């Protein structure tokens, strides 16, 4: 059975395919003819994930899933949250986002935070939601060159290194997205 993942990122596709196994064929947006940007205007991660999945389903009629991820910082009342990719600007400017986060965290003792991924699945017209969360802390400076986004500023609980200092395998084993994907895979494989 084919299932569309709302991404064109080959690495993400491969990672999800390995987790789901060969019972389902995971295909990209491009492979099913969706080339336009999908709006992300909802006030929650769950809302954005569902909106993207519904958009794909309405365009293709194929079962599909979409995710949205946010960094939620305790001392900032959950910011940047749903606006994580657009924290400093309306574009996706990782460097500006990290600078703004460090600026707003200056002098804060409580550095607790979590990465949270909401994943929406539409399977045979039915909607399902899955969540992956990893707790950790915001570092006082960037550490590491791997990963993307806020990874150089986030150290998961039980680890002294940031996500950006870990190998992809180490990060995926404990990450928010990895946890959500494993829940999705377990659900799909038990149907």
Steps between C-alpha positions, in 0.01 A plus 500: 500500500627849409495772760607860438731680744470880486867554422749504215792442738664175382666442840166526684334269245770236538492523880122457511505216243756311711288547812169403335644200314393364162129456569449860378674690221574855619493757216589869493282796409684541170441133411124551528494832314472748788761769432346810661572617855241372746368771733586475871269760656354313797572610860618153613740232381212253484294744294781553249569126467129429443463789254795374293371140502150613402643712218695203361206264537266741319752541215601135457233280661789295642557409862759741637670643804654835590689635797571829669766555763564772752750587769319596821712688755373509859644843594343653187149370565530233230656720232590464221257204479293488182702796365837324543594516130383863476606624844722791392366559148219383273755295307678188619820665630665255742784738590266790586275264699791371708629853565157616617459197727841557663420870541166425672661234722779729619510503882228232536574232759220266391630357172250214478345435159350233282484416134155377402384344173134456409437251220162478325405192302206463263455132424203394289332833580540466880715749695749410773750705703831391652741697716869474579665705777855525627586712805831675540657841548609801299877544499664840547680476164492291183675163520555270202466518124248223426125504481306813411290774655537526877699173532827678603316667792307198635643228726252218570453374857766253604751632244770763530530552125259685273298334223749663258787310664329160461505270200174481306443149642553616861267798454226300323501237775388758760357792301145634503453421129645152544257431784200622297608295196535185712144550632375547143690191382365288785145613420541426126662162554229388744212578260 
